[in-house]
mmCIF file of C-alpha atoms and ligand atoms in Angstrom:
data_model
loop_
_atom_site.group_PDB
_atom_site.id
_atom_site.type_symbol
_atom_site.label_atom_id
_atom_site.label_comp_id
_atom_site.label_asym_id
_atom_site.label_seq_id
_atom_site.Cartn_x
_atom_site.Cartn_y
_atom_site.Cartn_z
ATOM 1 C CA MET C 1 6.458 -43.340 -35.002
ATOM 2 C CA ASN C 2 7.175 -39.613 -34.559
ATOM 3 C CA THR C 3 3.788 -38.373 -33.168
ATOM 4 C CA HIS C 4 3.914 -33.930 -32.724
ATOM 5 C CA ILE C 5 1.972 -33.940 -28.971
ATOM 6 C CA PRO C 6 1.324 -30.145 -29.292
ATOM 7 C CA ILE C 7 2.587 -28.037 -25.950
ATOM 8 C CA PRO C 8 -0.104 -25.954 -24.529
ATOM 9 C CA GLU C 9 0.845 -22.654 -24.438
ATOM 10 C CA GLY C 10 1.961 -21.547 -20.934
ATOM 11 C CA LEU C 11 2.948 -24.632 -19.325
ATOM 12 C CA LYS C 12 6.338 -24.629 -19.426
ATOM 13 C CA GLU C 13 6.527 -20.935 -17.463
ATOM 14 C CA ILE C 14 3.135 -22.214 -15.537
ATOM 15 C CA LEU C 15 5.657 -25.872 -14.162
ATOM 16 C CA GLN C 16 8.864 -23.583 -14.018
ATOM 17 C CA GLY C 17 7.477 -21.195 -11.368
ATOM 18 C CA PHE C 18 5.984 -24.456 -9.838
ATOM 19 C CA THR C 19 8.874 -25.563 -9.446
ATOM 20 C CA THR C 20 10.750 -23.125 -8.040
ATOM 21 C CA GLU C 21 7.669 -22.401 -5.051
ATOM 22 C CA VAL C 22 8.462 -26.495 -4.813
ATOM 23 C CA LEU C 23 12.218 -26.024 -4.266
ATOM 24 C CA ARG C 24 11.721 -23.287 -2.095
ATOM 25 C CA ASN C 25 9.216 -24.218 0.565
ATOM 26 C CA GLN C 26 10.493 -28.021 0.208
ATOM 27 C CA PRO C 27 7.097 -28.658 1.307
ATOM 28 C CA ARG C 28 6.327 -31.951 3.592
ATOM 29 C CA ASP C 29 3.643 -32.444 0.904
ATOM 30 C CA ILE C 30 3.709 -31.609 -2.785
ATOM 31 C CA CYS C 31 0.253 -32.495 -3.930
ATOM 32 C CA ASP C 32 -1.341 -30.263 -0.393
ATOM 33 C CA PHE C 33 1.588 -27.766 -1.869
ATOM 34 C CA ALA C 34 -0.042 -27.743 -5.569
ATOM 35 C CA LEU C 35 -3.329 -27.260 -4.644
ATOM 36 C CA GLN C 36 -2.330 -24.388 -2.746
ATOM 37 C CA TYR C 37 0.494 -23.074 -5.047
ATOM 38 C CA PHE C 38 -2.583 -23.020 -7.966
ATOM 39 C CA ALA C 39 -5.600 -21.797 -6.037
ATOM 40 C CA GLU C 40 -3.626 -19.155 -5.036
ATOM 41 C CA GLN C 41 -2.697 -18.494 -8.809
ATOM 42 C CA LYS C 42 -5.925 -18.446 -9.794
ATOM 43 C CA ASN C 43 -6.762 -15.505 -7.973
ATOM 44 C CA LEU C 44 -3.813 -13.861 -8.847
ATOM 45 C CA ARG C 45 -4.921 -13.977 -12.480
ATOM 46 C CA LYS C 46 -8.566 -12.930 -12.021
ATOM 47 C CA GLU C 47 -6.994 -10.024 -9.850
ATOM 48 C CA LYS C 48 -4.686 -9.159 -12.605
ATOM 49 C CA GLY C 49 -7.527 -9.095 -14.746
ATOM 50 C CA GLN C 50 -9.645 -7.873 -13.131
ATOM 51 C CA LEU C 51 -7.168 -4.170 -12.590
ATOM 52 C CA LEU C 52 -6.577 -4.258 -16.398
ATOM 53 C CA LYS C 53 -10.453 -3.870 -16.592
ATOM 54 C CA SER C 54 -10.508 -1.890 -15.092
ATOM 55 C CA THR C 55 -7.652 0.208 -15.891
ATOM 56 C CA GLN C 56 -8.748 0.527 -19.307
ATOM 57 C CA GLU C 57 -12.302 1.659 -18.359
ATOM 58 C CA ALA C 58 -11.041 4.707 -16.289
ATOM 59 C CA MET C 59 -8.561 5.028 -18.750
ATOM 60 C CA GLN C 60 -10.698 5.354 -20.810
ATOM 61 C CA ILE C 61 -12.891 7.847 -19.241
ATOM 62 C CA ASP C 62 -9.503 10.079 -18.303
ATOM 63 C CA SER C 63 -9.295 9.527 -22.073
ATOM 64 C CA GLU C 64 -12.490 12.045 -22.618
ATOM 65 C CA ASP C 65 -13.351 15.757 -22.045
ATOM 66 C CA GLU C 66 -15.929 15.583 -19.337
ATOM 67 C CA GLU C 67 -19.289 16.173 -21.859
ATOM 68 C CA GLU C 68 -17.364 12.829 -23.485
ATOM 69 C CA PHE C 69 -17.038 11.363 -19.953
ATOM 70 C CA VAL C 70 -20.575 10.720 -19.704
ATOM 71 C CA VAL C 71 -21.282 8.660 -22.780
ATOM 72 C CA SER C 72 -17.786 6.744 -22.481
ATOM 73 C CA ALA C 73 -19.275 5.362 -19.642
ATOM 74 C CA GLU C 74 -22.604 4.381 -20.961
ATOM 75 C CA LYS C 75 -20.462 2.550 -23.123
ATOM 76 C CA TYR C 76 -18.773 0.241 -20.254
ATOM 77 C CA ASP C 77 -21.837 0.057 -17.774
ATOM 78 C CA PRO C 78 -20.638 -3.986 -16.783
ATOM 79 C CA ASP C 79 -22.910 -4.307 -14.081
ATOM 80 C CA ASN C 80 -25.750 -2.411 -15.315
ATOM 81 C CA GLU C 81 -24.570 0.153 -12.832
ATOM 82 C CA THR C 82 -26.246 3.877 -13.436
ATOM 83 C CA GLU C 83 -22.532 5.760 -13.550
ATOM 84 C CA GLY C 84 -21.517 7.708 -16.092
ATOM 85 C CA ASN C 85 -25.427 8.317 -17.515
ATOM 86 C CA ARG C 86 -27.107 11.210 -18.334
ATOM 87 C CA GLU C 87 -28.404 10.847 -14.950
ATOM 88 C CA PRO C 88 -27.642 14.387 -12.253
ATOM 89 C CA LEU C 89 -25.321 14.616 -9.915
ATOM 90 C CA VAL C 90 -26.279 12.736 -6.574
ATOM 91 C CA ILE C 91 -26.981 15.745 -4.358
ATOM 92 C CA HIS C 92 -28.575 15.049 -0.159
ATOM 93 C CA PRO C 93 -29.022 18.336 1.060
ATOM 94 C CA LYS C 94 -26.977 18.719 4.765
ATOM 95 C CA THR C 95 -27.192 21.381 7.527
ATOM 96 C CA ASP C 96 -24.218 23.121 8.575
ATOM 97 C CA GLU C 97 -23.460 21.203 11.498
ATOM 98 C CA GLN C 98 -23.425 18.226 9.416
ATOM 99 C CA ARG C 99 -21.907 19.715 6.231
ATOM 100 C CA GLU C 100 -18.968 20.834 9.272
ATOM 101 C CA ARG C 101 -18.312 17.418 10.706
ATOM 102 C CA LEU C 102 -18.282 15.748 7.353
ATOM 103 C CA GLN C 103 -14.883 17.939 6.007
ATOM 104 C CA GLU C 104 -13.466 17.146 9.731
ATOM 105 C CA ALA C 105 -14.035 13.550 8.652
ATOM 106 C CA CYS C 106 -12.783 13.846 5.144
ATOM 107 C CA LYS C 107 -9.872 16.696 5.282
ATOM 108 C CA ASP C 108 -7.386 13.611 5.916
ATOM 109 C CA ASN C 109 -9.288 11.154 3.443
ATOM 110 C CA ILE C 110 -6.125 9.843 0.850
ATOM 111 C CA LEU C 111 -8.075 8.869 -1.417
ATOM 112 C CA PHE C 112 -9.592 12.299 -2.075
ATOM 113 C CA ARG C 113 -7.031 14.334 -1.141
ATOM 114 C CA SER C 114 -5.865 14.215 -4.665
ATOM 115 C CA LEU C 115 -8.751 15.361 -6.128
ATOM 116 C CA GLN C 116 -10.245 18.988 -7.193
ATOM 117 C CA PRO C 117 -11.193 21.134 -4.811
ATOM 118 C CA GLU C 118 -14.824 20.750 -7.357
ATOM 119 C CA ASP C 119 -14.808 16.872 -7.360
ATOM 120 C CA PHE C 120 -14.014 17.551 -4.078
ATOM 121 C CA SER C 121 -16.611 19.220 -3.418
ATOM 122 C CA MET C 122 -19.710 16.919 -5.609
ATOM 123 C CA VAL C 123 -17.890 14.534 -3.442
ATOM 124 C CA LEU C 124 -19.233 15.667 -0.640
ATOM 125 C CA ASP C 125 -22.432 16.929 -1.877
ATOM 126 C CA ALA C 126 -23.264 12.863 -2.826
ATOM 127 C CA MET C 127 -22.167 11.871 0.761
ATOM 128 C CA PHE C 128 -24.882 10.513 3.327
ATOM 129 C CA GLU C 129 -24.515 10.065 6.677
ATOM 130 C CA ARG C 130 -25.464 6.328 8.301
ATOM 131 C CA LEU C 131 -25.394 5.933 12.282
ATOM 132 C CA VAL C 132 -25.384 2.509 13.265
ATOM 133 C CA GLY C 133 -25.700 0.333 16.032
ATOM 134 C CA ALA C 134 -23.002 -1.790 18.362
ATOM 135 C CA GLY C 135 -23.125 -5.380 16.485
ATOM 136 C CA GLU C 136 -24.042 -3.875 13.192
ATOM 137 C CA GLN C 137 -22.340 -5.456 10.446
ATOM 138 C CA ILE C 138 -21.758 -2.582 7.787
ATOM 139 C CA ILE C 139 -19.793 -4.788 4.599
ATOM 140 C CA GLU C 140 -20.015 -8.454 4.198
ATOM 141 C CA GLN C 141 -17.293 -10.431 2.701
ATOM 142 C CA HIS C 142 -17.896 -11.441 -0.937
ATOM 143 C CA GLU C 143 -21.034 -9.270 -2.037
ATOM 144 C CA ASP C 144 -21.355 -6.692 -4.322
ATOM 145 C CA GLY C 145 -20.600 -3.341 -2.837
ATOM 146 C CA ASP C 146 -22.808 -0.389 -2.814
ATOM 147 C CA ASN C 147 -21.062 2.650 -1.048
ATOM 148 C CA PHE C 148 -17.843 2.776 0.011
ATOM 149 C CA TYR C 149 -17.608 4.364 4.065
ATOM 150 C CA VAL C 150 -15.657 6.873 5.697
ATOM 151 C CA ILE C 151 -15.488 7.316 9.506
ATOM 152 C CA GLU C 152 -16.615 9.668 11.589
ATOM 153 C CA SER C 153 -17.081 7.828 15.265
ATOM 154 C CA GLY C 154 -16.797 3.945 16.340
ATOM 155 C CA ILE C 155 -14.359 1.215 16.658
ATOM 156 C CA TYR C 156 -15.364 -1.340 13.550
ATOM 157 C CA ASP C 157 -13.544 -4.624 13.360
ATOM 158 C CA VAL C 158 -12.211 -5.636 9.696
ATOM 159 C CA LYS C 159 -12.841 -10.279 9.742
ATOM 160 C CA VAL C 160 -11.845 -12.230 6.602
ATOM 161 C CA THR C 161 -13.063 -15.393 6.719
ATOM 162 C CA ASP C 162 -11.296 -18.136 4.913
ATOM 163 C CA ASN C 163 -11.826 -22.049 4.933
ATOM 164 C CA GLY C 164 -14.209 -21.750 7.532
ATOM 165 C CA VAL C 165 -12.558 -19.589 9.725
ATOM 166 C CA THR C 166 -12.242 -16.134 10.869
ATOM 167 C CA ARG C 167 -9.999 -14.301 11.516
ATOM 168 C CA LEU C 168 -9.582 -10.755 12.439
ATOM 169 C CA ILE C 169 -7.582 -8.917 10.180
ATOM 170 C CA ALA C 170 -7.705 -4.662 11.222
ATOM 171 C CA THR C 171 -9.569 -2.654 13.833
ATOM 172 C CA TYR C 172 -10.803 1.255 12.988
ATOM 173 C CA ASP C 173 -10.588 2.885 15.874
ATOM 174 C CA ASN C 174 -12.290 6.483 14.857
ATOM 175 C CA HIS C 175 -10.459 7.180 12.208
ATOM 176 C CA GLY C 176 -9.737 6.165 8.828
ATOM 177 C CA SER C 177 -12.586 5.370 5.780
ATOM 178 C CA PHE C 178 -12.966 1.274 3.672
ATOM 179 C CA GLY C 179 -15.527 -0.672 1.314
ATOM 180 C CA GLU C 180 -13.177 1.226 -1.711
ATOM 181 C CA LEU C 181 -12.182 -2.150 -3.160
ATOM 182 C CA ALA C 182 -14.493 -3.279 -4.143
ATOM 183 C CA LEU C 183 -15.654 -0.234 -6.290
ATOM 184 C CA MET C 184 -12.646 0.667 -7.817
ATOM 185 C CA TYR C 185 -11.450 -2.579 -9.259
ATOM 186 C CA ASN C 186 -15.670 -4.306 -9.565
ATOM 187 C CA THR C 187 -14.492 -7.438 -7.180
ATOM 188 C CA PRO C 188 -16.090 -8.835 -4.626
ATOM 189 C CA ARG C 189 -15.918 -7.090 -0.819
ATOM 190 C CA ALA C 190 -12.551 -8.746 0.547
ATOM 191 C CA THR C 191 -13.714 -8.812 4.403
ATOM 192 C CA THR C 192 -16.364 -8.580 6.909
ATOM 193 C CA ILE C 193 -17.064 -4.887 8.798
ATOM 194 C CA THR C 194 -18.640 -4.925 11.780
ATOM 195 C CA ALA C 195 -19.144 -2.039 14.344
ATOM 196 C CA ARG C 196 -17.985 -3.032 18.385
ATOM 197 C CA THR C 197 -19.415 -0.095 19.565
ATOM 198 C CA LEU C 198 -21.875 3.249 18.395
ATOM 199 C CA GLY C 199 -20.392 4.879 15.236
ATOM 200 C CA ALA C 200 -21.527 7.248 12.761
ATOM 201 C CA LEU C 201 -20.404 6.482 9.155
ATOM 202 C CA TRP C 202 -20.329 9.279 6.078
ATOM 203 C CA SER C 203 -21.612 6.452 3.281
ATOM 204 C CA LEU C 204 -19.891 7.933 -0.606
ATOM 205 C CA ASP C 205 -22.592 5.241 -3.243
ATOM 206 C CA ARG C 206 -20.497 3.537 -6.065
ATOM 207 C CA ALA C 207 -22.056 5.333 -8.870
ATOM 208 C CA THR C 208 -20.523 8.766 -7.706
ATOM 209 C CA PHE C 209 -17.428 6.981 -5.857
ATOM 210 C CA ARG C 210 -16.561 5.086 -9.664
ATOM 211 C CA ARG C 211 -17.466 8.271 -11.198
ATOM 212 C CA ILE C 212 -15.379 10.770 -9.051
ATOM 213 C CA ILE C 213 -12.564 8.935 -7.396
ATOM 214 C CA VAL C 214 -12.197 6.041 -10.696
ATOM 215 C CA LYS C 215 -11.520 8.606 -13.064
ATOM 216 C CA ASN C 216 -8.945 10.234 -10.666
ATOM 217 C CA ASN C 217 -6.585 7.218 -10.220
ATOM 218 C CA ALA C 218 -6.315 7.453 -14.103
ATOM 219 C CA LYS C 219 -4.919 10.113 -13.566
ATOM 220 C CA LYS C 220 -2.662 9.781 -11.300
ATOM 221 C CA ARG C 221 -1.384 6.625 -12.192
ATOM 222 C CA SER C 222 0.056 8.519 -15.623
ATOM 223 C CA ALA C 223 1.183 11.197 -13.470
ATOM 224 C CA TYR C 224 3.215 9.131 -10.914
ATOM 225 C CA ASP C 225 3.918 5.386 -12.203
ATOM 226 C CA GLU C 226 6.867 6.427 -13.948
ATOM 227 C CA PHE C 227 8.297 7.864 -10.674
ATOM 228 C CA ILE C 228 7.334 4.793 -8.725
ATOM 229 C CA GLN C 229 8.718 2.681 -10.610
ATOM 230 C CA THR C 230 12.210 4.326 -9.894
ATOM 231 C CA VAL C 231 11.569 4.044 -5.875
ATOM 232 C CA PRO C 232 14.039 1.479 -5.318
ATOM 233 C CA LEU C 233 11.458 -0.656 -2.185
ATOM 234 C CA LEU C 234 9.161 -1.123 -4.261
ATOM 235 C CA SER C 235 11.072 -2.463 -7.361
ATOM 236 C CA SER C 236 10.465 -6.296 -6.596
ATOM 237 C CA LEU C 237 6.657 -5.379 -7.126
ATOM 238 C CA GLU C 238 4.964 -6.583 -9.525
ATOM 239 C CA THR C 239 3.484 -4.013 -12.483
ATOM 240 C CA TYR C 240 -0.570 -3.858 -11.478
ATOM 241 C CA GLU C 241 0.727 -4.216 -7.468
ATOM 242 C CA ARG C 242 2.507 -1.046 -8.539
ATOM 243 C CA MET C 243 -0.777 0.843 -9.583
ATOM 244 C CA LYS C 244 -2.762 -0.114 -6.613
ATOM 245 C CA VAL C 245 -0.302 1.455 -4.400
ATOM 246 C CA VAL C 246 -0.528 4.401 -7.132
ATOM 247 C CA ASP C 247 -4.649 3.707 -6.746
ATOM 248 C CA VAL C 248 -4.447 4.679 -2.714
ATOM 249 C CA LEU C 249 -1.438 6.979 -2.321
ATOM 250 C CA SER C 250 -1.622 11.143 -2.856
ATOM 251 C CA MET C 251 1.098 13.778 -3.288
ATOM 252 C CA GLN C 252 1.256 16.424 -0.150
ATOM 253 C CA GLN C 253 2.605 19.104 -0.194
ATOM 254 C CA PHE C 254 5.357 20.545 2.860
ATOM 255 C CA THR C 255 7.376 23.996 3.387
ATOM 256 C CA ASP C 256 10.564 24.490 4.533
ATOM 257 C CA GLY C 257 10.602 23.858 8.656
ATOM 258 C CA GLU C 258 6.994 22.618 8.527
ATOM 259 C CA GLN C 259 6.377 19.463 10.396
ATOM 260 C CA ILE C 260 5.154 16.042 8.603
ATOM 261 C CA ILE C 261 5.555 13.939 11.683
ATOM 262 C CA ALA C 262 5.771 14.276 15.561
ATOM 263 C CA GLU C 263 7.500 12.169 17.519
ATOM 264 C CA GLY C 264 5.302 9.941 19.961
ATOM 265 C CA GLU C 265 2.164 10.506 17.504
ATOM 266 C CA THR C 266 -0.350 7.886 17.221
ATOM 267 C CA ALA C 267 1.003 6.669 12.959
ATOM 268 C CA HIS C 268 -1.895 6.707 10.366
ATOM 269 C CA SER C 269 0.600 6.920 7.123
ATOM 270 C CA PHE C 270 3.456 6.485 5.418
ATOM 271 C CA TYR C 271 6.187 8.967 3.563
ATOM 272 C CA ILE C 272 7.640 8.453 0.378
ATOM 273 C CA VAL C 273 9.689 11.215 -1.029
ATOM 274 C CA GLU C 274 8.585 13.306 -4.950
ATOM 275 C CA SER C 275 10.725 15.847 -4.086
ATOM 276 C CA GLY C 276 13.507 17.895 -2.009
ATOM 277 C CA GLU C 277 14.899 16.943 1.500
ATOM 278 C CA VAL C 278 13.099 15.321 4.383
ATOM 279 C CA ARG C 279 15.452 15.521 7.845
ATOM 280 C CA ILE C 280 14.177 13.224 10.948
ATOM 281 C CA SER C 281 15.522 13.233 14.137
ATOM 282 C CA VAL C 282 14.360 13.033 17.961
ATOM 283 C CA LYS C 283 14.790 14.339 21.061
ATOM 284 C CA ARG C 284 16.801 13.930 23.789
ATOM 285 C CA SER C 285 17.030 15.517 26.658
ATOM 286 C CA GLU C 286 19.721 15.566 29.353
ATOM 287 C CA PRO C 287 19.891 16.068 33.390
ATOM 288 C CA ASP C 288 19.775 20.019 33.648
ATOM 289 C CA CYS C 289 19.307 20.062 29.470
ATOM 290 C CA GLU C 290 16.675 21.231 27.189
ATOM 291 C CA VAL C 291 15.116 18.864 25.774
ATOM 292 C CA GLU C 292 16.793 19.270 22.415
ATOM 293 C CA GLU C 293 16.198 17.386 18.854
ATOM 294 C CA VAL C 294 18.875 15.880 17.144
ATOM 295 C CA GLU C 295 19.190 14.890 13.533
ATOM 296 C CA LEU C 296 19.028 10.975 12.750
ATOM 297 C CA ALA C 297 19.131 10.904 8.876
ATOM 298 C CA THR C 298 17.769 12.877 5.644
ATOM 299 C CA CYS C 299 15.717 11.575 2.829
ATOM 300 C CA THR C 300 15.240 12.290 -0.581
ATOM 301 C CA ARG C 301 13.510 12.047 -3.662
ATOM 302 C CA GLY C 302 12.614 8.169 -4.127
ATOM 303 C CA GLN C 303 13.581 7.514 -0.580
ATOM 304 C CA TYR C 304 10.496 6.523 2.648
ATOM 305 C CA PHE C 305 10.051 7.672 5.971
ATOM 306 C CA GLY C 306 6.853 6.678 8.577
ATOM 307 C CA GLU C 307 7.093 2.891 8.187
ATOM 308 C CA LEU C 308 8.537 2.399 11.510
ATOM 309 C CA ALA C 309 5.141 3.242 13.392
ATOM 310 C CA LEU C 310 3.814 1.108 10.796
ATOM 311 C CA VAL C 311 5.455 -1.832 10.842
ATOM 312 C CA THR C 312 5.615 -2.131 15.320
ATOM 313 C CA ASN C 313 2.571 -0.638 15.871
ATOM 314 C CA LYS C 314 3.703 2.512 18.430
ATOM 315 C CA PRO C 315 3.608 5.931 18.214
ATOM 316 C CA ARG C 316 6.407 7.892 16.101
ATOM 317 C CA ALA C 317 9.220 6.692 17.669
ATOM 318 C CA ALA C 318 10.907 10.713 15.570
ATOM 319 C CA SER C 319 10.039 13.637 14.110
ATOM 320 C CA ALA C 320 9.967 14.454 10.532
ATOM 321 C CA TYR C 321 10.499 17.959 9.297
ATOM 322 C CA ALA C 322 10.543 19.105 5.555
ATOM 323 C CA VAL C 323 13.880 21.274 4.378
ATOM 324 C CA GLY C 324 12.753 23.288 1.554
ATOM 325 C CA ASP C 325 10.251 23.053 -0.184
ATOM 326 C CA VAL C 326 8.566 18.539 -0.005
ATOM 327 C CA LYS C 327 5.986 17.306 -2.143
ATOM 328 C CA CYS C 328 5.904 13.456 -1.050
ATOM 329 C CA LEU C 329 3.592 10.948 -1.846
ATOM 330 C CA VAL C 330 1.738 9.622 1.425
ATOM 331 C CA MET C 331 -0.541 6.283 1.757
ATOM 332 C CA GLY C 332 -2.780 5.450 4.749
ATOM 333 C CA VAL C 333 -2.292 2.527 7.275
ATOM 334 C CA SER C 334 -4.638 -0.021 6.178
ATOM 335 C CA ALA C 335 -3.325 0.508 2.350
ATOM 336 C CA PHE C 336 0.414 -0.185 3.737
ATOM 337 C CA GLU C 337 -0.233 -3.163 5.565
ATOM 338 C CA ARG C 338 -2.551 -4.376 2.619
ATOM 339 C CA LEU C 339 -0.041 -3.806 -0.693
ATOM 340 C CA LEU C 340 3.681 -3.362 1.006
ATOM 341 C CA GLY C 341 3.457 -7.050 2.293
ATOM 342 C CA PRO C 342 6.144 -7.977 -0.306
ATOM 343 C CA CYS C 343 8.691 -5.125 0.509
ATOM 344 C CA MET C 344 8.357 -5.680 4.817
ATOM 345 C CA GLU C 345 11.951 -7.558 4.576
ATOM 346 C CA ILE C 346 13.708 -4.461 2.984
ATOM 347 C CA MET C 347 12.444 -2.322 5.865
ATOM 348 C CA LYS C 348 12.160 -5.192 8.365
ATOM 349 C CA ARG C 349 16.238 -4.752 6.913
ATOM 350 C CA ASN C 350 15.864 -0.417 7.180
ATOM 351 C CA ILE C 351 14.751 -1.126 10.102
ATOM 352 C CA SER C 352 17.298 -3.133 11.875
ATOM 353 C CA ASN C 353 20.082 0.337 10.333
ATOM 354 C CA TYR C 354 17.507 3.134 12.441
ATOM 355 C CA GLN C 355 19.303 1.491 15.602
ATOM 356 C CA ALA C 356 22.716 2.261 14.322
ATOM 357 C CA GLN C 357 21.697 5.643 13.809
ATOM 358 C CA MET C 358 20.219 6.115 17.986
ATOM 359 C CA ALA C 359 23.299 5.214 19.110
ATOM 360 C CA SER C 360 25.531 7.479 17.265
ATOM 361 C CA CYS C 361 22.832 10.156 17.783
ATOM 362 C CA ARG C 362 23.121 9.223 21.393
ATOM 363 C CA GLU C 363 27.314 9.183 20.896
ATOM 364 C CA VAL C 364 26.314 13.359 19.533
ATOM 365 C CA VAL C 365 24.317 14.162 22.399
ATOM 366 C CA ASP C 366 27.431 12.736 24.980
ATOM 367 C CA GLN C 367 29.669 14.880 23.376
ATOM 368 C CA LEU C 368 27.420 17.960 23.853
HETATM 369 P P1 CMP I 401 -13.893 -3.176 0.257
HETATM 370 O O1 CMP I 401 -13.324 -5.029 -0.923
HETATM 371 O O2 CMP I 401 -14.651 -2.901 -0.436
HETATM 372 O O3 CMP I 401 -14.379 -4.007 1.085
HETATM 373 C C1 CMP I 401 -13.833 -4.798 2.417
HETATM 374 C C2 CMP I 401 -12.697 -3.627 3.503
HETATM 375 O O4 CMP I 401 -12.303 -4.037 3.606
HETATM 376 C C3 CMP I 401 -12.434 -3.683 1.900
HETATM 377 O O5 CMP I 401 -12.653 -2.956 0.767
HETATM 378 C C4 CMP I 401 -10.620 -2.623 2.104
HETATM 379 O O6 CMP I 401 -11.202 -0.945 2.459
HETATM 380 C C5 CMP I 401 -10.520 -2.517 3.916
HETATM 381 N N1 CMP I 401 -9.851 -3.345 4.139
HETATM 382 C C6 CMP I 401 -9.176 -3.746 5.188
HETATM 383 N N2 CMP I 401 -7.950 -4.322 5.512
HETATM 384 C C7 CMP I 401 -8.262 -5.157 4.534
HETATM 385 C C8 CMP I 401 -7.422 -5.919 4.302
HETATM 386 N N3 CMP I 401 -5.902 -6.032 4.701
HETATM 387 N N4 CMP I 401 -7.221 -6.661 2.768
HETATM 388 C C9 CMP I 401 -8.268 -6.204 2.207
HETATM 389 N N5 CMP I 401 -9.605 -4.939 2.634
HETATM 390 C C10 CMP I 401 -9.088 -4.413 3.942
#
């Protein structure tokens, strides 16, 4: 009997992917492995779907002019949010002293850096201060996102609970920001964040965040996606992973001789050279000699630097200077940890080359 059994679309690809992973990982219990594998695939699909949706929404916002944006965002309105309604922009009045502190806390924030001055000013107007006590929970995993937070002071623990087990995955120490993911991608909170000490935060409401930051991200995607695709380090990332990288990048410009990274300092950022040349050098001091800097390497378009301290959790091992005018794409430490895990092997391989560079630098010093 010749019965025709239809093969569901996608079955072949799913089974092929699973088989490859089984052969690669050689699990002891294939059933357990299958459970874990398919649960991860499902999450990944959900994430891709959400990202695609938020990209389309953001692109829609971006394609309209400012007046139109209000109207098109009204159409979007998935959770009945107020974003884009013809509501006036939120303004929380501040004293001069508060505004100064707010500006100081936000000045290096990567999500804000690529904003036009008028957008940045609207963000500052909308932010409001929140003082927190030791032990206070700011964000709860799986909840909906209400605000984005910039840290002015305090220590904050980031924890994830998975299968009933809670792990501390990161700590913010008087620096940085959090709570952007749920607002950018319309996802539940990814972690729980609790203040370990007394602290002060600046909060930005969801609607203003989406109205200004998400719209700006759409612009960044069209501006940088082409370049990002040519960066060798990121070539192993999927398209949607690269988009997430672009969302958290900001562009910084440096003039000839300007110091980008200082040896010995605490590291907060990772850099990809968009144009120009960056010189990496270390201080060397020999007995009876003045401290002097010796060049280790140069980085040009598409190359990266500033990852070593983030990977090793140590102070900066070398300094970086602009040679001529330089443009870099900059990523903060927590986005680096969250998004560049898949590129870690390549980075570690390159880090092992640094020892060779250091050794040849020592030879140069010996010859001086
Ligand atoms: P959101 O998901 O809105 O709320 C929890 C926040 O924790 C998240 O945004 C990030 O800002 C922050 N966070 C810090 N480290 C991580 C991490 N490794 N994975 C996910 N979120 C993280």
